[in-house]
XYZ file of C-alpha atoms in Angstrom:
337
model
C -4.780 10.996 -50.688
C -6.724 9.663 -47.676
C -5.576 10.921 -44.325
C -3.955 8.263 -42.114
C -6.274 7.026 -39.389
C -4.855 7.832 -35.953
C -4.800 4.897 -33.535
C -4.148 4.494 -29.830
C -0.757 3.047 -30.740
C 0.114 6.325 -32.501
C -0.869 8.261 -29.369
C 1.161 5.880 -27.204
C 4.278 6.385 -29.337
C 3.842 10.170 -29.351
C 3.391 10.183 -25.565
C 6.225 7.777 -24.797
C 3.757 5.490 -23.015
C 2.420 1.969 -23.461
C -0.709 1.309 -25.502
C -2.239 -0.233 -22.377
C -1.883 3.082 -20.495
C -3.480 5.015 -23.364
C -6.303 2.484 -23.489
C -6.987 3.006 -19.775
C -7.416 6.738 -20.392
C -9.857 6.283 -23.273
C -11.806 3.366 -21.837
C -11.795 4.546 -18.200
C -10.329 1.235 -17.063
C -7.973 1.385 -14.100
C -6.316 4.324 -12.395
C -3.948 6.596 -14.296
C -2.090 9.559 -12.735
C -3.732 12.856 -13.678
C -0.550 14.211 -15.314
C -0.377 11.089 -17.503
C -4.044 11.466 -18.451
C -3.506 15.101 -19.468
C -0.464 14.139 -21.555
C -2.403 11.444 -23.419
C -5.335 13.750 -24.177
C -3.028 16.562 -25.310
C -1.189 14.256 -27.739
C -4.510 12.861 -28.979
C -5.757 16.365 -29.810
C -2.474 17.265 -31.510
C -2.662 14.160 -33.689
C -6.343 14.745 -34.491
C -7.691 11.622 -32.825
C -11.421 11.563 -33.502
C -12.794 9.849 -30.390
C -11.666 11.882 -27.404
C -13.226 10.682 -24.137
C -15.796 12.911 -22.540
C -14.614 14.950 -19.598
C -16.109 13.764 -16.305
C -19.249 15.470 -15.110
C -18.440 18.461 -12.895
C -18.341 17.453 -9.271
C -18.129 13.694 -9.955
C -14.401 13.082 -9.534
C -12.640 11.190 -6.727
C -8.956 11.988 -6.170
C -6.557 9.239 -5.133
C -3.452 10.446 -3.287
C -0.499 8.070 -3.040
C 3.230 8.358 -2.535
C 4.087 5.184 -4.443
C 3.174 3.493 -7.711
C 0.319 1.286 -6.525
C 0.220 -0.987 -9.543
C 3.789 -2.158 -8.902
C 2.806 -4.518 -6.065
C 0.081 -7.055 -5.397
C -1.925 -5.125 -2.834
C -2.081 -1.957 -4.915
C -2.959 -3.695 -8.174
C -5.894 -5.687 -6.776
C -7.037 -2.800 -4.571
C -7.137 -0.250 -7.406
C -8.971 -2.557 -9.798
C -11.801 -3.273 -7.353
C -11.950 0.313 -6.032
C -12.166 1.793 -9.536
C -14.837 -0.671 -10.605
C -16.943 0.110 -7.535
C -16.855 3.906 -7.824
C -17.467 3.726 -11.584
C -20.688 1.839 -10.884
C -21.671 4.686 -8.558
C -21.056 7.237 -11.336
C -17.688 8.621 -10.209
C -14.396 8.991 -12.074
C -11.031 8.330 -10.400
C -8.039 10.652 -10.818
C -4.746 9.475 -9.338
C -2.094 11.861 -7.996
C 1.378 10.762 -6.925
C 2.369 12.936 -3.977
C 6.053 13.843 -3.800
C 8.093 13.836 -0.601
C 8.521 17.600 -0.976
C 4.745 18.099 -1.205
C 4.316 16.018 1.931
C 6.936 18.022 3.831
C 5.361 21.313 2.768
C 1.781 19.973 3.112
C 1.022 21.015 -0.484
C -1.709 19.556 -2.651
C -0.784 18.206 -6.113
C -0.704 21.101 -8.622
C -3.275 19.657 -11.041
C -5.909 18.907 -8.403
C -9.187 20.724 -9.011
C -10.875 20.902 -5.608
C -14.115 22.288 -7.027
C -14.767 19.205 -9.122
C -13.416 16.763 -6.504
C -16.116 15.242 -4.309
C -13.991 12.811 -2.353
C -10.393 11.830 -1.564
C -8.790 8.425 -1.065
C -5.346 8.253 0.531
C -3.200 5.126 0.336
C 0.510 4.584 1.063
C 0.568 7.957 2.855
C 1.957 7.700 6.377
C 2.697 11.286 7.438
C 0.200 12.379 10.086
C 0.613 16.133 9.485
C -0.086 15.679 5.775
C -3.121 13.487 6.423
C -4.481 16.090 8.843
C -4.011 18.808 6.216
C -6.021 16.706 3.741
C -8.789 16.176 6.311
C -8.882 19.939 6.908
C -10.067 20.417 3.298
C -13.516 19.320 4.432
C -13.872 16.785 1.610
C -15.162 13.251 2.264
C -11.951 11.303 2.870
C -10.935 7.681 3.362
C -7.404 6.597 4.255
C -6.125 3.046 3.868
C -3.520 2.298 6.554
C -1.782 5.299 8.083
C 0.785 6.678 10.490
C 2.178 4.520 13.341
C -0.159 4.190 16.351
C -3.040 5.620 14.320
C -5.594 3.698 16.364
C -4.478 5.524 19.523
C -5.016 9.001 18.088
C -7.608 8.975 15.266
C -8.116 11.899 12.887
C -11.400 13.040 11.344
C -11.857 10.682 8.418
C -12.867 7.126 7.606
C -9.982 4.678 8.027
C -9.487 1.115 6.762
C -6.727 -1.322 7.635
C -6.003 -4.989 7.312
C -6.101 -6.781 10.671
C -2.549 -7.203 11.935
C -2.455 -8.095 15.641
C -4.235 -11.461 15.642
C -2.439 -12.855 12.602
C 1.001 -11.695 13.736
C 0.417 -13.129 17.190
C -0.556 -16.455 15.605
C 2.490 -16.529 13.299
C 4.912 -15.875 16.148
C 2.983 -18.256 18.391
C 3.499 -20.985 15.801
C 7.266 -20.357 15.902
C 7.230 -20.633 19.688
C 5.247 -23.882 19.521
C 7.854 -25.209 17.065
C 10.583 -24.572 19.638
C 11.752 -20.994 19.013
C 12.899 -19.225 22.180
C 14.672 -16.206 20.684
C 12.715 -14.296 18.022
C 13.644 -11.032 16.319
C 11.589 -8.609 14.229
C 12.575 -7.203 10.821
C 11.148 -3.907 9.555
C 10.774 -0.246 10.436
C 8.072 -0.214 13.128
C 7.714 3.567 12.681
C 7.077 3.284 8.931
C 3.311 2.859 9.090
C 0.508 1.721 11.359
C 0.460 -1.820 9.952
C 4.176 -2.372 10.576
C 3.785 -1.000 14.105
C 0.811 -3.276 14.834
C 2.701 -6.302 13.527
C 5.526 -5.455 15.916
C 2.972 -5.209 18.737
C 1.507 -8.584 17.735
C 4.973 -10.148 17.792
C 5.642 -8.632 21.222
C 2.295 -9.867 22.568
C 3.008 -13.443 21.480
C 6.420 -13.383 23.158
C 5.060 -11.836 26.335
C 2.236 -14.370 26.580
C 4.795 -17.186 26.249
C 6.973 -15.658 28.962
C 9.757 -14.896 26.491
C 11.697 -11.612 26.266
C 11.199 -9.099 23.441
C 14.649 -9.051 21.835
C 15.225 -5.729 20.087
C 18.946 -6.566 20.072
C 18.134 -9.516 17.799
C 15.976 -7.391 15.500
C 16.615 -5.291 12.389
C 14.607 -2.106 12.918
C 16.367 0.417 10.656
C 14.351 3.166 8.971
C 12.448 1.891 5.951
C 14.371 2.180 2.679
C 15.460 0.389 -0.469
C 18.396 -1.204 1.356
C 15.979 -3.713 2.899
C 15.838 -5.208 -0.588
C 19.630 -5.571 -0.709
C 20.713 -9.021 0.549
C 24.269 -7.700 1.050
C 22.991 -4.987 3.425
C 20.827 -7.527 5.248
C 23.822 -9.847 5.504
C 25.776 -7.099 7.267
C 22.880 -6.509 9.662
C 22.756 -10.211 10.495
C 26.510 -10.338 11.081
C 26.203 -7.379 13.470
C 23.680 -9.160 15.710
C 25.051 -10.649 18.945
C 23.642 -13.992 17.801
C 21.244 -15.320 15.178
C 17.801 -15.892 16.726
C 15.672 -19.001 16.292
C 13.198 -17.077 14.171
C 12.369 -13.742 12.552
C 8.949 -12.134 12.213
C 9.136 -9.827 9.185
C 6.884 -6.805 8.604
C 5.968 -8.092 5.132
C 6.751 -10.821 2.601
C 9.147 -8.588 0.667
C 11.412 -8.285 3.708
C 11.096 -11.970 4.581
C 12.078 -13.151 1.099
C 15.177 -10.941 0.971
C 16.101 -11.958 4.518
C 15.833 -15.606 3.464
C 18.416 -14.938 0.745
C 20.757 -13.292 3.257
C 20.376 -16.178 5.718
C 21.248 -18.680 3.005
C 24.388 -16.665 2.208
C 25.374 -17.187 5.856
C 24.987 -20.921 5.346
C 21.792 -21.078 7.410
C 18.740 -23.030 6.362
C 15.069 -22.050 6.667
C 13.353 -23.394 8.740
C 16.054 -25.818 9.975
C 18.275 -23.122 11.507
C 16.004 -20.071 11.434
C 12.208 -19.880 11.125
C 10.651 -17.060 9.103
C 7.252 -15.381 8.940
C 6.158 -12.720 6.471
C 2.922 -10.793 6.026
C 0.817 -9.904 2.934
C 0.151 -13.254 1.290
C 1.936 -12.185 -1.875
C 2.279 -14.476 -4.898
C 6.050 -14.538 -4.316
C 5.508 -16.030 -0.851
C 4.054 -19.199 -2.375
C 6.772 -19.780 -4.997
C 9.900 -19.063 -2.937
C 11.702 -22.107 -1.499
C 10.732 -22.874 1.192
C 7.266 -21.344 0.864
C 6.625 -18.568 3.337
C 4.350 -18.632 6.375
C 2.365 -15.419 6.013
C -1.022 -13.711 6.378
C -3.009 -12.930 3.241
C -4.436 -9.430 2.948
C -7.779 -9.339 1.061
C -6.755 -6.372 -1.074
C -9.626 -6.551 -3.578
C -12.163 -6.692 -0.762
C -10.501 -3.739 0.972
C -10.738 -1.817 -2.321
C -14.463 -2.457 -2.560
C -14.975 -1.528 1.094
C -13.006 1.723 0.670
C -15.192 2.647 -2.305
C -18.389 1.841 -0.392
C -17.294 3.931 2.602
C -16.257 6.881 0.448
C -19.460 6.901 -1.606
C -21.516 6.738 1.586
C -19.453 9.577 3.092
C -20.129 11.668 -0.037
C -23.847 10.981 0.196
C -24.071 11.175 4.016
C -21.372 13.626 5.185
C -22.665 13.646 8.793
C -22.497 9.868 9.196
C -20.182 8.862 12.137
C -16.613 8.147 11.085
C -15.762 4.453 10.726
C -12.407 2.907 11.590
C -12.532 -0.563 10.063
C -10.211 -3.579 10.254
C -10.535 -6.322 7.638
C -9.612 -9.871 8.665
C -6.437 -11.388 7.237
C -6.007 -15.122 6.557
C -3.111 -17.199 7.829
C -1.172 -19.258 5.266
C 1.061 -21.884 6.798
C 4.012 -22.144 4.453
C 7.104 -24.287 4.988
C 9.241 -21.538 6.607
C 7.808 -22.545 10.017
C 7.761 -26.300 10.759
């Protein structure tokens, strides 16, 4: 009796994963966490799959460190696709490691990381300065995308890339002021990351230049957490404000969209009663009603730039460190008249 031919679907079922994830491992398409990759290959060997992928050449692996699942949001998905494509063309393989909060607190590297075969490190969605410094201390070529609050005032020894925040945020808030807003609050944890902090600075600059006060008492600045996605929690924050401002500048589109829901529950219209600005240029920003005024982040382009910088750092380790800001594009949605 002929032996059953093992397929990727068989491996997916044995691993408890999707066929798409298994395909990424075997076809080297897209980033997959290293633990997931090991699981897939182990199950493939156990089942007797005939076409196991070749292990990457020693010393040709780039490690991606992240605290969050990058493919779950627009920026991460487009960034990873372009970054992976670019380093693959240069002959490198990407291994993704999700860093736990405990590892960050203890400044520990992921357990499956092989430093000897790792030639470079990319950090994204990591905002703890002490942890980033411990990664830099490894002496490996390193690029971080975004970083800890006020990063530009105290750089560390690595290449750094960020979307441009100040100019776009100043323009968004300036548009609210031109439309008649006199009292503007900010929504988001300004100590969460450098981008959020710079967007707060941009908001403050626009107010100061217009001769208007910076109203922290009309802002929602709680520590970043899942409750920002809870309209009921946001509703309570709004009810606790001394008054509802004329407009809110939000640290990203996610916050702005949930705030819009909370405002509507209060019986307030956007932009009739309250103007709103987001940041990111997410797909959701264009389909929500009213559409959101925001700033589009060129995530795919940032991915390609990060790959270019990291490959150059690998090949030219003594090249001066670059701290690079990539221009964002304003999108004038209907949430500001």
